[in-house]
């Protein structure tokens, strides 16, 4: 069985009184070709085990939620793996989010029908922000999670990256997060590319900026190493 530390760990950072939720521990599994994969700074990707097996393990260990991200769905211009989502839904008993390759309300409907509790959008939402508003109106803001892959550059600014970290934009992380929340995103999944897979701790500055300035939960992702 794959060790727990072989996948990304995440934690939701927000105040209980603001949203009615307490802190949550949320393992995040990146999936490629139906397998969980692990990398460092979005590079040197290696196999890390079966996502269903890992999902069951995390659920048994007390995880509050799970995130499954199909990291190559957008690049390969295909949909998220609905069959895998259905399999996961029949194997675990905690809520889970699914992302990767979501382009329309029909895509979301299919994933929810197969057992997902929430969906995550990233590149498609950046290219067409109206998608966020459409999905929020049809499925509710609580269902729509905006995933942001961000990297601090030499100028000290955090920039948004697309296509699994392959394409840099000129958009600032906070500005995009603020716009998405205004459009209806109910949660932010924030991954620091500088910290991803290093197990050296979260990007506390940008996480604090978003979690204190935005009225939605923020999930810090990608770099947890110790208690």
mmCIF file of C-alpha atoms in Angstrom, residues 12-196:
data_model
loop_
_atom_site.group_PDB
_atom_site.id
_atom_site.type_symbol
_atom_site.label_atom_id
_atom_site.label_comp_id
_atom_site.label_asym_id
_atom_site.label_seq_id
_atom_site.Cartn_x
_atom_site.Cartn_y
_atom_site.Cartn_z
ATOM 1 C CA UNK A 12 -8.638 24.385 4.755
ATOM 2 C CA UNK A 13 -7.840 27.688 6.414
ATOM 3 C CA UNK A 14 -10.750 29.844 7.502
ATOM 4 C CA UNK A 15 -12.600 31.051 10.569
ATOM 5 C CA UNK A 16 -15.392 28.932 11.989
ATOM 6 C CA UNK A 17 -17.738 31.838 12.601
ATOM 7 C CA UNK A 18 -17.536 33.103 9.054
ATOM 8 C CA UNK A 19 -18.643 29.954 7.258
ATOM 9 C CA UNK A 20 -19.888 27.613 9.975
ATOM 10 C CA UNK A 21 -17.064 25.173 9.205
ATOM 11 C CA UNK A 22 -14.077 24.207 11.322
ATOM 12 C CA UNK A 23 -10.564 23.479 10.090
ATOM 13 C CA UNK A 24 -10.431 20.476 7.743
ATOM 14 C CA UNK A 25 -7.730 18.064 6.661
ATOM 15 C CA UNK A 26 -8.147 17.333 2.956
ATOM 16 C CA UNK A 27 -5.796 14.944 1.139
ATOM 17 C CA UNK A 28 -5.429 15.953 -2.492
ATOM 18 C CA UNK A 29 -4.653 13.293 -5.079
ATOM 19 C CA UNK A 30 -3.319 14.247 -8.494
ATOM 20 C CA UNK A 31 -4.367 11.664 -11.084
ATOM 21 C CA UNK A 32 -2.836 10.817 -14.451
ATOM 22 C CA UNK A 33 -3.930 7.847 -16.549
ATOM 23 C CA UNK A 34 -6.062 6.589 -13.685
ATOM 24 C CA UNK A 35 -3.168 6.524 -11.182
ATOM 25 C CA UNK A 36 -2.205 8.827 -8.340
ATOM 26 C CA UNK A 37 1.006 10.692 -9.149
ATOM 27 C CA UNK A 38 3.423 12.774 -7.133
ATOM 28 C CA UNK A 39 5.878 15.477 -8.140
ATOM 29 C CA UNK A 40 7.938 18.351 -6.788
ATOM 30 C CA UNK A 41 7.230 21.887 -8.017
ATOM 31 C CA UNK A 42 4.924 20.330 -10.663
ATOM 32 C CA UNK A 43 7.865 18.411 -12.186
ATOM 33 C CA UNK A 44 9.441 14.932 -12.022
ATOM 34 C CA UNK A 45 6.041 13.243 -11.806
ATOM 35 C CA UNK A 46 6.105 9.664 -10.509
ATOM 36 C CA UNK A 47 3.547 7.020 -9.695
ATOM 37 C CA UNK A 48 2.180 7.078 -6.140
ATOM 38 C CA UNK A 49 -0.480 4.373 -6.126
ATOM 39 C CA UNK A 50 -4.103 3.576 -6.789
ATOM 40 C CA UNK A 51 -6.419 6.557 -6.124
ATOM 41 C CA UNK A 52 -9.305 4.424 -4.882
ATOM 42 C CA UNK A 53 -7.074 2.533 -2.465
ATOM 43 C CA UNK A 54 -5.554 5.783 -1.229
ATOM 44 C CA UNK A 55 -8.983 7.370 -0.896
ATOM 45 C CA UNK A 56 -10.138 4.512 1.313
ATOM 46 C CA UNK A 57 -6.971 4.782 3.391
ATOM 47 C CA UNK A 58 -7.350 8.505 3.971
ATOM 48 C CA UNK A 59 -11.036 8.147 4.820
ATOM 49 C CA UNK A 60 -10.225 5.448 7.379
ATOM 50 C CA UNK A 61 -7.561 7.677 8.928
ATOM 51 C CA UNK A 62 -10.032 10.504 9.520
ATOM 52 C CA UNK A 63 -9.743 12.788 6.507
ATOM 53 C CA UNK A 64 -12.626 15.250 6.339
ATOM 54 C CA UNK A 65 -12.769 15.451 2.556
ATOM 55 C CA UNK A 66 -10.789 14.353 -0.499
ATOM 56 C CA UNK A 67 -9.787 16.093 -3.717
ATOM 57 C CA UNK A 68 -9.141 14.201 -6.962
ATOM 58 C CA UNK A 69 -7.570 16.243 -9.770
ATOM 59 C CA UNK A 70 -7.072 14.786 -13.237
ATOM 60 C CA UNK A 71 -3.951 16.829 -14.002
ATOM 61 C CA UNK A 72 -3.688 16.095 -17.727
ATOM 62 C CA UNK A 73 -7.362 16.241 -18.744
ATOM 63 C CA UNK A 74 -7.098 19.843 -19.992
ATOM 64 C CA UNK A 75 -3.834 19.289 -21.865
ATOM 65 C CA UNK A 76 -5.186 16.135 -23.496
ATOM 66 C CA UNK A 77 -8.502 17.841 -24.252
ATOM 67 C CA UNK A 78 -10.608 15.161 -22.624
ATOM 68 C CA UNK A 79 -13.131 14.929 -19.815
ATOM 69 C CA UNK A 80 -12.449 13.958 -16.227
ATOM 70 C CA UNK A 81 -12.697 10.203 -15.702
ATOM 71 C CA UNK A 82 -16.352 9.693 -14.762
ATOM 72 C CA UNK A 83 -15.946 5.936 -14.349
ATOM 73 C CA UNK A 84 -13.192 6.470 -11.800
ATOM 74 C CA UNK A 85 -15.342 9.027 -9.978
ATOM 75 C CA UNK A 86 -18.160 6.484 -9.798
ATOM 76 C CA UNK A 87 -15.773 3.848 -8.436
ATOM 77 C CA UNK A 88 -14.452 6.256 -5.808
ATOM 78 C CA UNK A 89 -17.984 7.178 -4.732
ATOM 79 C CA UNK A 90 -18.771 3.531 -4.042
ATOM 80 C CA UNK A 91 -15.611 3.015 -1.991
ATOM 81 C CA UNK A 92 -15.434 5.999 0.370
ATOM 82 C CA UNK A 93 -17.904 7.576 2.772
ATOM 83 C CA UNK A 94 -16.642 11.156 2.977
ATOM 84 C CA UNK A 95 -17.256 14.101 0.612
ATOM 85 C CA UNK A 96 -14.919 14.566 -2.326
ATOM 86 C CA UNK A 97 -14.192 17.138 -5.004
ATOM 87 C CA UNK A 98 -13.227 16.366 -8.599
ATOM 88 C CA UNK A 99 -11.430 18.544 -11.130
ATOM 89 C CA UNK A 100 -9.794 18.404 -14.538
ATOM 90 C CA UNK A 101 -11.189 18.992 -18.010
ATOM 91 C CA UNK A 102 -14.479 20.529 -16.858
ATOM 92 C CA UNK A 103 -15.806 22.839 -19.574
ATOM 93 C CA UNK A 104 -19.577 22.954 -19.164
ATOM 94 C CA UNK A 105 -22.603 22.427 -16.954
ATOM 95 C CA UNK A 106 -23.072 19.062 -18.647
ATOM 96 C CA UNK A 107 -19.616 17.988 -17.486
ATOM 97 C CA UNK A 108 -20.461 18.968 -13.912
ATOM 98 C CA UNK A 109 -23.835 17.241 -14.011
ATOM 99 C CA UNK A 110 -22.180 14.009 -15.122
ATOM 100 C CA UNK A 111 -19.624 14.108 -12.303
ATOM 101 C CA UNK A 112 -22.243 14.877 -9.666
ATOM 102 C CA UNK A 113 -24.438 12.069 -10.953
ATOM 103 C CA UNK A 114 -21.472 9.717 -10.597
ATOM 104 C CA UNK A 115 -21.025 10.652 -6.951
ATOM 105 C CA UNK A 116 -18.833 13.761 -6.689
ATOM 106 C CA UNK A 117 -19.927 16.281 -4.052
ATOM 107 C CA UNK A 118 -18.162 19.315 -5.542
ATOM 108 C CA UNK A 119 -16.256 20.151 -8.705
ATOM 109 C CA UNK A 120 -13.060 22.111 -9.241
ATOM 110 C CA UNK A 121 -12.382 24.362 -12.222
ATOM 111 C CA UNK A 122 -9.112 25.987 -13.177
ATOM 112 C CA UNK A 123 -7.910 26.700 -16.725
ATOM 113 C CA UNK A 124 -11.350 26.691 -18.361
ATOM 114 C CA UNK A 125 -12.685 29.153 -15.791
ATOM 115 C CA UNK A 126 -9.734 31.494 -16.298
ATOM 116 C CA UNK A 127 -10.225 31.476 -20.057
ATOM 117 C CA UNK A 128 -13.985 31.971 -19.685
ATOM 118 C CA UNK A 129 -14.866 33.437 -16.256
ATOM 119 C CA UNK A 130 -18.562 33.338 -17.109
ATOM 120 C CA UNK A 131 -18.334 29.562 -16.605
ATOM 121 C CA UNK A 132 -18.048 30.152 -12.858
ATOM 122 C CA UNK A 133 -21.224 32.201 -12.774
ATOM 123 C CA UNK A 134 -23.059 29.660 -14.914
ATOM 124 C CA UNK A 135 -22.074 26.758 -12.675
ATOM 125 C CA UNK A 136 -22.814 28.670 -9.471
ATOM 126 C CA UNK A 137 -26.308 29.533 -10.687
ATOM 127 C CA UNK A 138 -27.066 25.987 -11.784
ATOM 128 C CA UNK A 139 -25.449 23.981 -8.982
ATOM 129 C CA UNK A 140 -24.892 26.506 -6.176
ATOM 130 C CA UNK A 141 -21.719 28.284 -5.107
ATOM 131 C CA UNK A 142 -21.017 25.597 -2.500
ATOM 132 C CA UNK A 143 -20.448 23.163 -5.375
ATOM 133 C CA UNK A 144 -17.974 25.326 -7.308
ATOM 134 C CA UNK A 145 -14.326 25.272 -6.219
ATOM 135 C CA UNK A 146 -11.784 27.435 -8.012
ATOM 136 C CA UNK A 147 -8.372 25.778 -8.187
ATOM 137 C CA UNK A 148 -5.493 28.233 -8.542
ATOM 138 C CA UNK A 149 -1.964 27.139 -9.365
ATOM 139 C CA UNK A 150 0.236 30.089 -8.459
ATOM 140 C CA UNK A 151 3.935 30.868 -8.398
ATOM 141 C CA UNK A 152 5.903 33.683 -6.833
ATOM 142 C CA UNK A 153 8.187 35.243 -9.420
ATOM 143 C CA UNK A 154 11.342 37.334 -9.030
ATOM 144 C CA UNK A 155 9.304 40.528 -8.675
ATOM 145 C CA UNK A 156 7.694 39.158 -5.497
ATOM 146 C CA UNK A 157 4.249 38.797 -7.066
ATOM 147 C CA UNK A 158 2.184 35.615 -7.146
ATOM 148 C CA UNK A 159 1.085 34.876 -10.725
ATOM 149 C CA UNK A 160 -1.612 32.497 -11.967
ATOM 150 C CA UNK A 161 -0.491 29.503 -14.025
ATOM 151 C CA UNK A 162 -2.685 27.379 -16.305
ATOM 152 C CA UNK A 163 -2.625 23.925 -17.918
ATOM 153 C CA UNK A 164 -1.217 22.135 -14.899
ATOM 154 C CA UNK A 165 1.430 24.777 -14.262
ATOM 155 C CA UNK A 166 2.709 24.855 -17.838
ATOM 156 C CA UNK A 167 1.454 28.282 -18.912
ATOM 157 C CA UNK A 168 2.146 31.516 -17.050
ATOM 158 C CA UNK A 169 -0.375 34.354 -17.170
ATOM 159 C CA UNK A 170 0.037 37.996 -16.207
ATOM 160 C CA UNK A 171 -2.869 37.722 -13.751
ATOM 161 C CA UNK A 172 -2.109 38.172 -10.057
ATOM 162 C CA UNK A 173 -3.343 35.404 -7.797
ATOM 163 C CA UNK A 174 -5.422 37.571 -5.472
ATOM 164 C CA UNK A 175 -7.010 39.553 -8.303
ATOM 165 C CA UNK A 176 -8.167 36.377 -10.039
ATOM 166 C CA UNK A 177 -9.405 34.837 -6.790
ATOM 167 C CA UNK A 178 -11.392 37.974 -5.980
ATOM 168 C CA UNK A 179 -12.975 38.028 -9.437
ATOM 169 C CA UNK A 180 -13.885 34.341 -9.225
ATOM 170 C CA UNK A 181 -15.508 34.733 -5.814
ATOM 171 C CA UNK A 182 -17.496 37.699 -7.094
ATOM 172 C CA UNK A 183 -18.695 35.469 -9.945
ATOM 173 C CA UNK A 184 -19.853 32.748 -7.548
ATOM 174 C CA UNK A 185 -16.930 30.481 -6.632
ATOM 175 C CA UNK A 186 -17.633 29.115 -3.162
ATOM 176 C CA UNK A 187 -14.163 27.882 -2.265
ATOM 177 C CA UNK A 188 -10.530 28.356 -3.323
ATOM 178 C CA UNK A 189 -8.044 25.487 -3.713
ATOM 179 C CA UNK A 190 -4.704 27.297 -3.605
ATOM 180 C CA UNK A 191 -1.544 25.469 -4.697
ATOM 181 C CA UNK A 192 1.846 27.166 -4.489
ATOM 182 C CA UNK A 193 4.054 25.860 -7.277
ATOM 183 C CA UNK A 194 7.101 27.086 -5.349
ATOM 184 C CA UNK A 195 6.234 24.828 -2.429
ATOM 185 C CA UNK A 196 4.511 21.894 -4.145
#
